[in-house]
Amino acid sequence: MDFNNVKQGIIELIRKAETELPSDVIKSLKKAYDVEVDVAKTQIKAILDNIELAKKSKRPMCQDTGIQTFFVDIGVDFPFLGEIENLIIEAVKDATKSIPLRPNTVDPFTGKNHNDNTGDFLPYITWNFTKGNNVQITSLPKGGGSENMSKLGMLKPGVGIEGVKNFIVDEVINAAGNPCPPTVIGVGIGGGADLALKLGKKSLLRPIGIRHQDKQISLIEEELIKRINESGIGPMGLGGKTTVLDVHIEKAHRHPASLPVGLVVQCWANRRANIIINSDGKWRVK
Amino acid sequence: MEYHFDLPIDEEKIKKLNIGDILYLSGDIFTARDEAHHMMLAKDKKSIPFNPSKMGLFHCGPLMRKVNKEWHVISAGPTTSSRMEIFEDKFLEKFGIKIIIGKGGMGNKTKSALKKNNAIYTAYTGGAGALAAEKIQKVISVLWLEKLGMPEAVWIFNVKEFGPLVVAMDSKGNSLYK
């Protein structure tokens, strides 16, 4: 296998995620443009103009190119299982120079920037083993401004699902204009503290407008979208009808004593892209 | 109302701006995030090698690229302004800032400081980094790059028709943020 070629594929994956938004996100922003007026409309227009310019000029749409985050579905029969992690790390270093990306990895103790978007535990890679011999990698570069508004609620089970809904609505309203609304809200309910947040982040991979398969959960998603958008926070917190583009919920079973709610806030730039790498090293970015 | 102003901006023009007005700025602006605020507040004003009062203050950590010893802007939208709330009243006072460019809004301390110093806070669309970079004509200089790193360093840009900026907090104590 030509490892250098696979690395180039992963660089293209990162470039695609940083410079082009998925069509479902663009479609929902265009819908927001149609319903907004005045200042709110100017904000959505700037976002849409920016998306077009970034794609055309192949430059990152936002200066915050995020923490490099990858979800890997790796077939257990893929012949080079042990190579993928290193290829991702090397691709991130290379992409930092070649795309370029803003160096976003800082040591919490010394304040020193690692300058290549790698460092302890970064890039952040989540592994999922599957059947088969292919690898699928999803890139989800995650910006700091929206991540700062994420929250963990260790609620008392007695508050029930109504309490969960109120927690989500209150926190998104408290975040106001800070996370670059209109946002996408990912919520993980159940599990332990870490699993709830993980599910919240993973739910951002679901395209905008796709509801949870469970009817009851899908109705709660719709109710939350409506309640949050009625707050009037609007694009960039300057007032308007669109505060969230979508709310995605995922659930895990929970401990009888715990009701964890992981709330992950994502800015309008819900950047994601995929690559499939075959066992012979051929790749395709989409 | 829509206005097109040059920097430095005079006191009378600041006074007549109201929340909801749209502004396009031409002239020099400088970037400052958490670290730069902290550092500039600690320094003697005379040791600052540029004149902040003549420029717009841009809450931004840009993505830059050096080609043949020259810096170019790749993407440069605003960063979250509320992080600077702990410094901004002192910063406005010390450096005589008249115009802030950021996103997401600021708190009551800054609101009072804007009123006291006849200054305004304007919002540029968050995440619109490619669009903002198009309006930056020239990178004039960079300060403290070694020490602070690319996002936190102070970058001085010359901009043309930089906007649309929404006057989100005016000099009379009004704010668009709830």
Tab-separated table of C-alpha atoms in Angstrom:
chain	number	residue	atom	x	y	z
A	1	MET	CA	0.000	0.000	0.000
A	2	ASP	CA	1.181	3.493	-0.867
A	3	PHE	CA	0.993	5.070	2.584
A	4	ASN	CA	1.928	8.492	1.299
A	5	ASN	CA	-1.042	8.370	-1.061
A	6	VAL	CA	-3.377	7.445	1.821
A	7	LYS	CA	-1.958	10.356	3.837
A	8	GLN	CA	-2.750	12.658	0.890
A	9	GLY	CA	-6.297	11.290	0.989
A	10	ILE	CA	-6.641	12.232	4.668
A	11	ILE	CA	-5.279	15.730	3.923
A	12	GLU	CA	-7.964	16.064	1.217
A	13	LEU	CA	-10.528	14.908	3.791
A	14	ILE	CA	-9.471	17.693	6.165
A	15	ARG	CA	-9.419	20.244	3.318
A	16	LYS	CA	-12.934	19.282	2.281
A	17	ALA	CA	-14.228	19.603	5.866
A	18	GLU	CA	-12.558	22.988	6.425
A	19	THR	CA	-13.510	24.604	3.108
A	20	GLU	CA	-16.930	23.148	2.161
A	21	LEU	CA	-20.055	22.614	4.236
A	22	PRO	CA	-22.274	19.549	3.672
A	23	SER	CA	-25.339	20.259	1.512
A	24	ASP	CA	-27.807	19.633	4.361
A	25	VAL	CA	-26.228	22.445	6.412
A	26	ILE	CA	-26.259	24.864	3.461
A	27	LYS	CA	-29.883	23.989	2.731
A	28	SER	CA	-30.917	24.776	6.323
A	29	LEU	CA	-29.017	28.101	6.236
A	30	LYS	CA	-30.778	29.051	2.983
A	31	LYS	CA	-34.085	28.264	4.660
A	32	ALA	CA	-33.072	30.570	7.523
A	33	TYR	CA	-32.225	33.323	5.012
A	34	ASP	CA	-35.757	33.073	3.593
A	35	VAL	CA	-37.492	33.499	6.958
A	36	GLU	CA	-35.251	36.169	8.511
A	37	VAL	CA	-35.491	39.959	8.050
A	38	ASP	CA	-33.321	43.017	8.838
A	39	VAL	CA	-30.150	42.464	10.931
A	40	ALA	CA	-30.750	38.695	11.176
A	41	LYS	CA	-30.914	38.485	7.381
A	42	THR	CA	-27.597	40.392	7.025
A	43	GLN	CA	-25.939	37.784	9.268
A	44	ILE	CA	-27.232	34.787	7.300
A	45	LYS	CA	-26.270	36.523	4.062
A	46	ALA	CA	-22.695	37.035	5.308
A	47	ILE	CA	-22.583	33.346	6.307
A	48	LEU	CA	-23.804	32.200	2.875
A	49	ASP	CA	-21.431	34.570	1.037
A	50	ASN	CA	-18.602	33.313	3.225
A	51	ILE	CA	-19.405	29.650	2.485
A	52	GLU	CA	-19.362	30.337	-1.234
A	53	LEU	CA	-16.098	32.274	-1.089
A	54	ALA	CA	-14.375	29.625	1.061
A	55	LYS	CA	-15.360	26.858	-1.356
A	56	LYS	CA	-14.316	28.853	-4.424
A	57	SER	CA	-10.966	29.953	-2.984
A	58	LYS	CA	-10.336	26.624	-1.175
A	59	ARG	CA	-9.581	28.356	2.099
A	60	PRO	CA	-10.943	27.541	5.573
A	61	MET	CA	-14.364	29.140	6.037
A	62	CYS	CA	-13.522	30.095	9.634
A	63	GLN	CA	-10.165	31.132	11.108
A	64	ASP	CA	-10.886	28.737	13.964
A	65	THR	CA	-10.101	25.538	12.104
A	66	GLY	CA	-10.913	23.685	15.309
A	67	ILE	CA	-9.595	20.738	17.253
A	68	GLN	CA	-8.993	18.032	14.680
A	69	THR	CA	-11.579	15.381	15.546
A	70	PHE	CA	-12.036	12.087	13.710
A	71	PHE	CA	-14.489	9.215	13.955
A	72	VAL	CA	-13.031	6.079	12.419
A	73	ASP	CA	-15.029	2.994	11.405
A	74	ILE	CA	-12.329	0.472	10.736
A	75	GLY	CA	-12.958	-2.970	9.241
A	76	VAL	CA	-11.203	-5.659	11.277
A	77	ASP	CA	-9.947	-7.243	8.025
A	78	PHE	CA	-8.299	-4.003	6.828
A	79	PRO	CA	-4.691	-5.099	6.184
A	80	PHE	CA	-2.983	-2.063	7.753
A	81	LEU	CA	-4.903	-1.585	11.002
A	82	GLY	CA	-1.784	-0.452	12.831
A	83	GLU	CA	-0.944	2.328	10.353
A	84	ILE	CA	-4.098	4.439	10.306
A	85	GLU	CA	-3.512	6.358	13.555
A	86	ASN	CA	-0.051	7.463	12.504
A	87	LEU	CA	-1.299	8.411	9.019
A	88	ILE	CA	-3.994	10.626	10.552
A	89	ILE	CA	-1.436	12.328	12.826
A	90	GLU	CA	0.988	12.913	9.949
A	91	ALA	CA	-1.834	14.184	7.718
A	92	VAL	CA	-2.868	16.697	10.405
A	93	LYS	CA	0.703	18.005	10.674
A	94	ASP	CA	0.998	18.311	6.907
A	95	ALA	CA	-2.478	19.881	6.511
A	96	THR	CA	-1.564	22.532	9.105
A	97	LYS	CA	1.005	23.831	6.617
A	98	SER	CA	-0.548	22.969	3.283
A	99	ILE	CA	-4.224	24.028	3.697
A	100	PRO	CA	-3.257	25.872	6.080
A	101	LEU	CA	-4.892	25.362	9.501
A	102	ARG	CA	-4.503	27.626	12.519
A	103	PRO	CA	-2.230	25.997	15.112
A	104	ASN	CA	-4.786	25.219	17.811
A	105	THR	CA	-3.065	22.898	20.298
A	106	VAL	CA	-1.786	24.606	23.432
A	107	ASP	CA	-0.265	22.951	26.508
A	108	PRO	CA	-2.575	23.768	29.428
A	109	PHE	CA	0.342	24.172	31.851
A	110	THR	CA	3.012	26.008	29.860
A	111	GLY	CA	0.681	27.775	27.390
A	112	LYS	CA	3.015	26.707	24.615
A	113	ASN	CA	1.475	26.132	21.189
A	114	HIS	CA	2.537	22.807	19.634
A	115	ASN	CA	2.187	24.596	16.257
A	116	ASP	CA	1.090	21.571	14.219
A	117	ASN	CA	-2.377	20.744	15.639
A	118	THR	CA	-1.098	17.632	17.355
A	119	GLY	CA	-0.196	17.126	21.018
A	120	ASP	CA	-1.182	14.997	23.989
A	121	PHE	CA	-4.329	13.037	22.990
A	122	LEU	CA	-4.751	15.221	19.874
A	123	PRO	CA	-5.905	14.814	17.144
A	124	TYR	CA	-8.883	13.321	18.938
A	125	ILE	CA	-9.741	9.975	17.349
A	126	THR	CA	-12.705	7.736	18.176
A	127	TRP	CA	-12.357	4.143	16.994
A	128	ASN	CA	-15.219	1.867	16.051
A	129	PHE	CA	-14.460	-1.635	14.836
A	130	THR	CA	-16.692	-3.020	12.111
A	131	LYS	CA	-16.831	-6.059	9.828
A	132	GLY	CA	-15.090	-5.917	6.450
A	133	ASN	CA	-11.838	-4.594	5.056
A	134	ASN	CA	-12.545	-0.883	4.450
A	135	VAL	CA	-11.890	2.175	6.598
A	136	GLN	CA	-14.274	5.099	6.822
A	137	ILE	CA	-13.029	8.279	8.525
A	138	THR	CA	-15.275	11.224	9.320
A	139	SER	CA	-13.601	14.552	10.000
A	140	LEU	CA	-15.431	16.898	12.391
A	141	PRO	CA	-13.184	19.905	13.112
A	142	LYS	CA	-14.627	21.426	16.287
A	143	GLY	CA	-14.347	25.159	17.022
A	144	GLY	CA	-13.583	26.506	20.484
A	145	GLY	CA	-16.235	29.225	20.699
A	146	SER	CA	-19.094	26.781	20.432
A	147	GLU	CA	-17.357	24.058	22.467
A	148	ASN	CA	-17.030	26.567	25.331
A	149	MET	CA	-20.822	26.628	25.596
A	150	SER	CA	-21.139	22.837	25.987
A	151	LYS	CA	-22.432	21.594	29.332
A	152	LEU	CA	-22.819	18.489	31.391
A	153	GLY	CA	-25.932	18.202	33.515
A	154	MET	CA	-25.927	15.461	36.145
A	155	LEU	CA	-29.648	15.809	36.786
A	156	LYS	CA	-31.668	14.129	39.477
A	157	PRO	CA	-33.704	11.317	37.889
A	158	GLY	CA	-36.790	12.717	39.646
A	159	VAL	CA	-36.904	15.721	37.315
A	160	GLY	CA	-37.785	13.352	34.465
A	161	ILE	CA	-37.687	14.108	30.754
A	162	GLU	CA	-39.365	17.483	31.400
A	163	GLY	CA	-36.346	18.412	33.521
A	164	VAL	CA	-34.011	17.285	30.745
A	165	LYS	CA	-35.851	19.451	28.198
A	166	ASN	CA	-35.756	22.488	30.475
A	167	PHE	CA	-32.021	22.027	31.094
A	168	ILE	CA	-31.332	22.001	27.340
A	169	VAL	CA	-33.524	25.023	26.555
A	170	ASP	CA	-32.131	27.049	29.493
A	171	GLU	CA	-28.502	26.329	28.634
A	172	VAL	CA	-28.890	27.156	24.943
A	173	ILE	CA	-30.602	30.429	25.875
A	174	ASN	CA	-27.827	31.208	28.402
A	175	ALA	CA	-25.224	30.645	25.676
A	176	ALA	CA	-26.949	33.453	23.716
A	177	GLY	CA	-24.841	34.799	20.835
A	178	ASN	CA	-21.543	33.292	22.045
A	179	PRO	CA	-21.466	29.992	20.104
A	180	CYS	CA	-22.145	31.616	16.667
A	181	PRO	CA	-25.832	30.795	16.259
A	182	PRO	CA	-27.704	29.447	14.402
A	183	THR	CA	-26.201	26.408	16.117
A	184	VAL	CA	-26.648	22.664	15.919
A	185	ILE	CA	-27.272	21.129	19.342
A	186	GLY	CA	-26.118	17.590	20.044
A	187	VAL	CA	-27.539	15.967	23.162
A	188	GLY	CA	-26.589	12.673	24.761
A	189	ILE	CA	-28.937	11.441	27.484
A	190	GLY	CA	-28.030	8.592	29.838
A	191	GLY	CA	-24.882	6.528	30.321
A	192	GLY	CA	-22.330	8.095	32.640
A	193	ALA	CA	-20.946	11.639	32.423
A	194	ASP	CA	-18.421	10.891	29.668
A	195	LEU	CA	-20.778	8.762	27.580
A	196	ALA	CA	-23.496	11.448	27.627
A	197	LEU	CA	-21.081	14.039	26.213
A	198	LYS	CA	-19.673	11.561	23.720
A	199	LEU	CA	-23.133	10.737	22.393
A	200	GLY	CA	-23.890	14.456	22.168
A	201	LYS	CA	-20.823	15.047	20.029
A	202	LYS	CA	-21.435	11.967	17.888
A	203	SER	CA	-24.983	13.110	17.169
A	204	LEU	CA	-23.523	16.084	15.258
A	205	LEU	CA	-22.632	13.600	12.511
A	206	ARG	CA	-26.328	13.131	11.726
A	207	PRO	CA	-27.396	15.384	8.815
A	208	ILE	CA	-29.561	18.420	9.570
A	209	GLY	CA	-33.274	17.684	9.308
A	210	ILE	CA	-32.982	13.950	9.983
A	211	ARG	CA	-35.021	12.989	13.041
A	212	HIS	CA	-34.301	10.259	15.575
A	213	GLN	CA	-35.787	6.903	14.561
A	214	ASP	CA	-37.717	6.616	17.826
A	215	LYS	CA	-40.940	8.590	17.327
A	216	GLN	CA	-41.072	9.776	20.924
A	217	ILE	CA	-37.499	11.133	20.790
A	218	SER	CA	-38.092	12.747	17.397
A	219	LEU	CA	-41.078	14.651	18.821
A	220	ILE	CA	-38.895	15.912	21.685
A	221	GLU	CA	-36.289	17.096	19.160
A	222	GLU	CA	-38.989	19.040	17.318
A	223	GLU	CA	-40.349	20.523	20.541
A	224	LEU	CA	-36.850	21.685	21.579
A	225	ILE	CA	-36.169	23.302	18.174
A	226	LYS	CA	-39.442	25.221	18.486
A	227	ARG	CA	-38.887	26.312	22.102
A	228	ILE	CA	-35.307	27.471	21.500
A	229	ASN	CA	-36.174	29.348	18.311
A	230	GLU	CA	-39.039	31.104	20.098
A	231	SER	CA	-36.451	32.664	22.419
A	232	GLY	CA	-35.638	35.217	19.692
A	233	ILE	CA	-31.852	35.060	20.271
A	234	GLY	CA	-31.387	34.683	16.535
A	235	PRO	CA	-28.323	34.631	14.281
A	236	MET	CA	-25.220	35.799	16.228
A	237	GLY	CA	-27.463	36.729	19.153
A	238	LEU	CA	-28.597	39.880	17.360
A	239	GLY	CA	-32.262	38.855	17.414
A	240	GLY	CA	-34.254	36.734	14.972
A	241	LYS	CA	-36.199	33.562	14.366
A	242	THR	CA	-33.332	31.081	13.842
A	243	THR	CA	-31.281	30.271	16.954
A	244	VAL	CA	-30.799	26.581	16.160
A	245	LEU	CA	-30.674	24.783	12.827
A	246	ASP	CA	-31.364	21.474	14.527
A	247	VAL	CA	-31.354	19.511	17.781
A	248	HIS	CA	-30.128	15.909	17.702
A	249	ILE	CA	-30.649	13.570	20.625
A	250	GLU	CA	-29.043	10.200	21.276
A	251	LYS	CA	-29.660	8.031	24.320
A	252	ALA	CA	-27.980	5.369	26.379
A	253	HIS	CA	-29.393	3.430	29.304
A	254	ARG	CA	-28.525	5.069	32.610
A	255	HIS	CA	-27.702	4.140	36.189
A	256	PRO	CA	-30.875	4.216	38.349
A	257	ALA	CA	-29.372	7.042	40.433
A	258	SER	CA	-28.126	9.163	37.507
A	259	LEU	CA	-29.614	11.215	34.710
A	260	PRO	CA	-26.648	12.594	32.764
A	261	VAL	CA	-27.321	15.087	29.964
A	262	GLY	CA	-24.378	15.916	27.685
A	263	LEU	CA	-25.093	19.089	25.750
A	264	VAL	CA	-22.685	19.740	22.886
A	265	VAL	CA	-22.997	23.044	21.069
A	266	GLN	CA	-21.852	23.332	17.471
A	267	CYS	CA	-21.665	26.607	15.512
A	268	TRP	CA	-23.430	27.091	12.146
A	269	ALA	CA	-20.225	25.760	10.569
A	270	ASN	CA	-21.144	22.139	11.266
A	271	ARG	CA	-18.137	20.975	9.273
A	272	ARG	CA	-17.941	17.326	8.374
A	273	ALA	CA	-16.530	15.215	5.558
A	274	ASN	CA	-15.882	11.525	4.916
A	275	ILE	CA	-13.231	9.376	3.326
A	276	ILE	CA	-13.436	5.700	2.446
A	277	ILE	CA	-10.140	3.855	2.154
A	278	ASN	CA	-10.202	0.430	0.509
A	279	SER	CA	-7.942	-2.464	1.451
A	280	ASP	CA	-5.781	-1.748	-1.617
A	281	GLY	CA	-5.221	1.862	-0.522
A	282	LYS	CA	-7.591	3.505	-3.033
A	283	TRP	CA	-9.558	6.314	-1.406
A	284	ARG	CA	-12.552	8.511	-2.089
A	285	VAL	CA	-13.463	11.727	-0.221
A	286	LYS	CA	-17.113	12.787	-0.109
B	1	MET	CA	-28.849	53.449	8.673
B	2	GLU	CA	-25.730	52.441	6.789
B	3	TYR	CA	-22.421	54.333	7.202
B	4	HIS	CA	-18.993	54.115	5.604
B	5	PHE	CA	-16.325	55.591	7.913
B	6	ASP	CA	-12.567	55.978	7.901
B	7	LEU	CA	-10.374	55.215	10.944
B	8	PRO	CA	-9.509	56.982	13.163
B	9	ILE	CA	-13.122	57.819	13.752
B	10	ASP	CA	-14.102	61.130	15.372
B	11	GLU	CA	-16.167	61.556	18.523
B	12	GLU	CA	-19.156	63.130	16.775
B	13	LYS	CA	-19.576	60.213	14.392
B	14	ILE	CA	-19.490	57.747	17.300
B	15	LYS	CA	-22.178	59.721	19.111
B	16	LYS	CA	-24.654	59.595	16.274
B	17	LEU	CA	-24.484	55.818	15.800
B	18	ASN	CA	-27.371	53.750	17.167
B	19	ILE	CA	-27.863	50.046	17.726
B	20	GLY	CA	-28.943	48.319	14.518
B	21	ASP	CA	-26.927	50.683	12.279
B	22	ILE	CA	-24.678	49.007	9.708
B	23	LEU	CA	-21.088	50.169	9.433
B	24	TYR	CA	-18.244	49.646	6.952
B	25	LEU	CA	-14.780	50.703	8.151
B	26	SER	CA	-11.612	51.606	6.275
B	27	GLY	CA	-8.235	52.158	7.923
B	28	ASP	CA	-6.155	50.358	10.536
B	29	ILE	CA	-7.360	47.789	13.053
B	30	PHE	CA	-5.455	45.614	15.536
B	31	THR	CA	-6.307	42.156	16.864
B	32	ALA	CA	-6.278	41.369	20.571
B	33	ARG	CA	-7.568	38.306	22.400
B	34	ASP	CA	-7.251	37.232	26.038
B	35	GLU	CA	-3.444	37.059	26.173
B	36	ALA	CA	-2.871	40.356	24.340
B	37	HIS	CA	-5.361	42.173	26.588
B	38	HIS	CA	-3.644	40.780	29.653
B	39	MET	CA	-0.175	41.676	28.387
B	40	MET	CA	-1.005	45.181	27.141
B	41	LEU	CA	-2.725	46.048	30.410
B	42	ALA	CA	0.383	44.995	32.324
B	43	LYS	CA	2.718	47.060	30.135
B	44	ASP	CA	3.555	50.730	30.374
B	45	LYS	CA	1.436	52.537	27.770
B	46	LYS	CA	4.526	54.280	26.370
B	47	SER	CA	6.148	50.937	25.596
B	48	ILE	CA	3.347	49.896	23.195
B	49	PRO	CA	4.849	50.340	19.716
B	50	PHE	CA	1.610	51.486	18.012
B	51	ASN	CA	-1.237	53.836	18.803
B	52	PRO	CA	-4.315	51.763	19.745
B	53	SER	CA	-6.544	54.836	20.143
B	54	LYS	CA	-6.357	55.547	16.407
B	55	MET	CA	-7.370	52.008	15.438
B	56	GLY	CA	-10.295	49.646	15.709
B	57	LEU	CA	-9.898	46.849	18.279
B	58	PHE	CA	-10.656	43.506	16.617
B	59	HIS	CA	-11.364	40.463	18.797
B	60	CYS	CA	-9.742	37.978	16.440
B	61	GLY	CA	-7.209	35.171	16.294
B	62	PRO	CA	-6.495	35.028	12.580
B	63	LEU	CA	-5.272	32.187	10.422
B	64	MET	CA	-2.142	33.540	8.700
B	65	ARG	CA	0.403	32.167	6.251
B	66	LYS	CA	3.949	33.364	5.640
B	67	VAL	CA	5.065	33.366	2.015
B	68	ASN	CA	8.525	34.721	1.188
B	69	LYS	CA	8.892	36.495	4.549
B	70	GLU	CA	5.558	38.234	4.067
B	71	TRP	CA	2.438	37.479	6.071
B	72	HIS	CA	-0.884	36.865	4.320
B	73	VAL	CA	-4.335	36.559	5.858
B	74	ILE	CA	-6.142	33.307	5.071
B	75	SER	CA	-9.165	33.560	7.360
B	76	ALA	CA	-9.887	36.189	10.009
B	77	GLY	CA	-13.356	36.327	11.525
B	78	PRO	CA	-14.104	37.547	15.062
B	79	THR	CA	-13.608	35.480	18.222
B	80	THR	CA	-16.056	35.332	21.150
B	81	SER	CA	-15.975	38.772	22.785
B	82	SER	CA	-17.377	37.752	26.160
B	83	ARG	CA	-14.000	36.236	27.084
B	84	MET	CA	-12.562	39.766	27.095
B	85	GLU	CA	-15.262	41.127	29.437
B	86	ILE	CA	-12.910	40.780	32.440
B	87	PHE	CA	-10.424	43.231	30.843
B	88	GLU	CA	-12.386	45.481	28.520
B	89	ASP	CA	-13.415	48.387	30.755
B	90	LYS	CA	-9.794	48.893	31.842
B	91	PHE	CA	-8.556	48.378	28.283
B	92	LEU	CA	-10.919	51.009	26.814
B	93	GLU	CA	-9.909	53.484	29.497
B	94	LYS	CA	-6.148	52.925	29.222
B	95	PHE	CA	-5.898	52.943	25.421
B	96	GLY	CA	-8.772	55.244	24.454
B	97	ILE	CA	-10.417	52.653	22.194
B	98	LYS	CA	-13.405	54.027	20.260
B	99	ILE	CA	-14.579	51.009	18.352
B	100	ILE	CA	-14.600	47.281	19.128
B	101	ILE	CA	-15.240	44.610	16.499
B	102	GLY	CA	-16.231	41.213	17.867
B	103	LYS	CA	-19.010	38.679	18.085
B	104	GLY	CA	-21.578	37.511	20.584
B	105	GLY	CA	-21.728	40.714	22.625
B	106	MET	CA	-20.289	41.862	25.938
B	107	GLY	CA	-21.509	42.390	29.484
B	108	ASN	CA	-22.580	45.247	31.704
B	109	LYS	CA	-19.062	46.365	32.676
B	110	THR	CA	-18.199	46.958	29.034
B	111	LYS	CA	-21.593	48.558	28.392
B	112	SER	CA	-20.889	51.182	31.076
B	113	ALA	CA	-17.326	51.667	29.829
B	114	LEU	CA	-18.585	52.281	26.274
B	115	LYS	CA	-20.896	54.989	27.588
B	116	LYS	CA	-18.204	56.562	29.730
B	117	ASN	CA	-15.607	56.605	26.923
B	118	ASN	CA	-17.993	57.417	24.036
B	119	ALA	CA	-17.188	54.170	22.280
B	120	ILE	CA	-19.165	51.456	20.477
B	121	TYR	CA	-19.192	47.678	20.130
B	122	THR	CA	-19.874	46.309	16.663
B	123	ALA	CA	-20.602	42.734	15.644
B	124	TYR	CA	-19.081	41.028	12.644
B	125	THR	CA	-20.661	37.734	11.593
B	126	GLY	CA	-18.978	34.942	13.549
B	127	GLY	CA	-17.283	32.309	11.437
B	128	ALA	CA	-17.233	34.462	8.304
B	129	GLY	CA	-13.437	34.282	8.259
B	130	ALA	CA	-12.894	33.947	4.514
B	131	LEU	CA	-15.143	36.948	3.826
B	132	ALA	CA	-13.327	39.089	6.419
B	133	ALA	CA	-9.938	38.164	4.982
B	134	GLU	CA	-11.038	39.535	1.594
B	135	LYS	CA	-11.463	42.998	3.137
B	136	ILE	CA	-7.986	43.064	4.649
B	137	GLN	CA	-5.775	44.993	2.254
B	138	LYS	CA	-2.490	44.661	4.034
B	139	VAL	CA	-0.785	43.113	7.048
B	140	ILE	CA	1.086	46.074	8.551
B	141	SER	CA	2.858	44.280	11.386
B	142	VAL	CA	2.706	41.628	14.062
B	143	LEU	CA	3.709	42.009	17.692
B	144	TRP	CA	4.715	39.397	20.273
B	145	LEU	CA	4.256	36.506	17.812
B	146	GLU	CA	7.022	34.376	19.358
B	147	LYS	CA	5.664	34.709	22.847
B	148	LEU	CA	1.934	34.515	22.177
B	149	GLY	CA	1.614	32.323	19.063
B	150	MET	CA	-0.445	32.981	15.941
B	151	PRO	CA	-3.973	33.229	17.392
B	152	GLU	CA	-3.050	35.344	20.426
B	153	ALA	CA	-0.472	37.710	18.873
B	154	VAL	CA	-1.373	41.325	18.014
B	155	TRP	CA	-1.800	41.711	14.246
B	156	ILE	CA	-2.187	45.138	12.695
B	157	PHE	CA	-4.244	45.159	9.497
B	158	ASN	CA	-5.197	47.817	7.014
B	159	VAL	CA	-8.794	47.166	5.945
B	160	LYS	CA	-11.071	48.532	3.289
B	161	GLU	CA	-14.867	48.610	3.614
B	162	PHE	CA	-14.615	46.110	6.479
B	163	GLY	CA	-18.145	44.936	7.212
B	164	PRO	CA	-21.053	44.673	7.388
B	165	LEU	CA	-20.567	45.526	11.067
B	166	VAL	CA	-23.733	45.792	13.133
B	167	VAL	CA	-23.656	48.452	15.848
B	168	ALA	CA	-24.707	46.084	18.621
B	169	MET	CA	-23.853	48.243	21.696
B	170	ASP	CA	-23.874	52.017	21.208
B	171	SER	CA	-22.336	54.869	23.207
B	172	LYS	CA	-25.634	55.675	24.920
B	173	GLY	CA	-25.939	52.418	26.858
B	174	ASN	CA	-28.179	50.562	24.406
B	175	SER	CA	-27.572	46.934	23.408
B	176	LEU	CA	-29.092	44.529	20.881
B	177	TYR	CA	-28.261	41.572	23.123
B	178	LYS	CA	-30.927	40.227	25.447
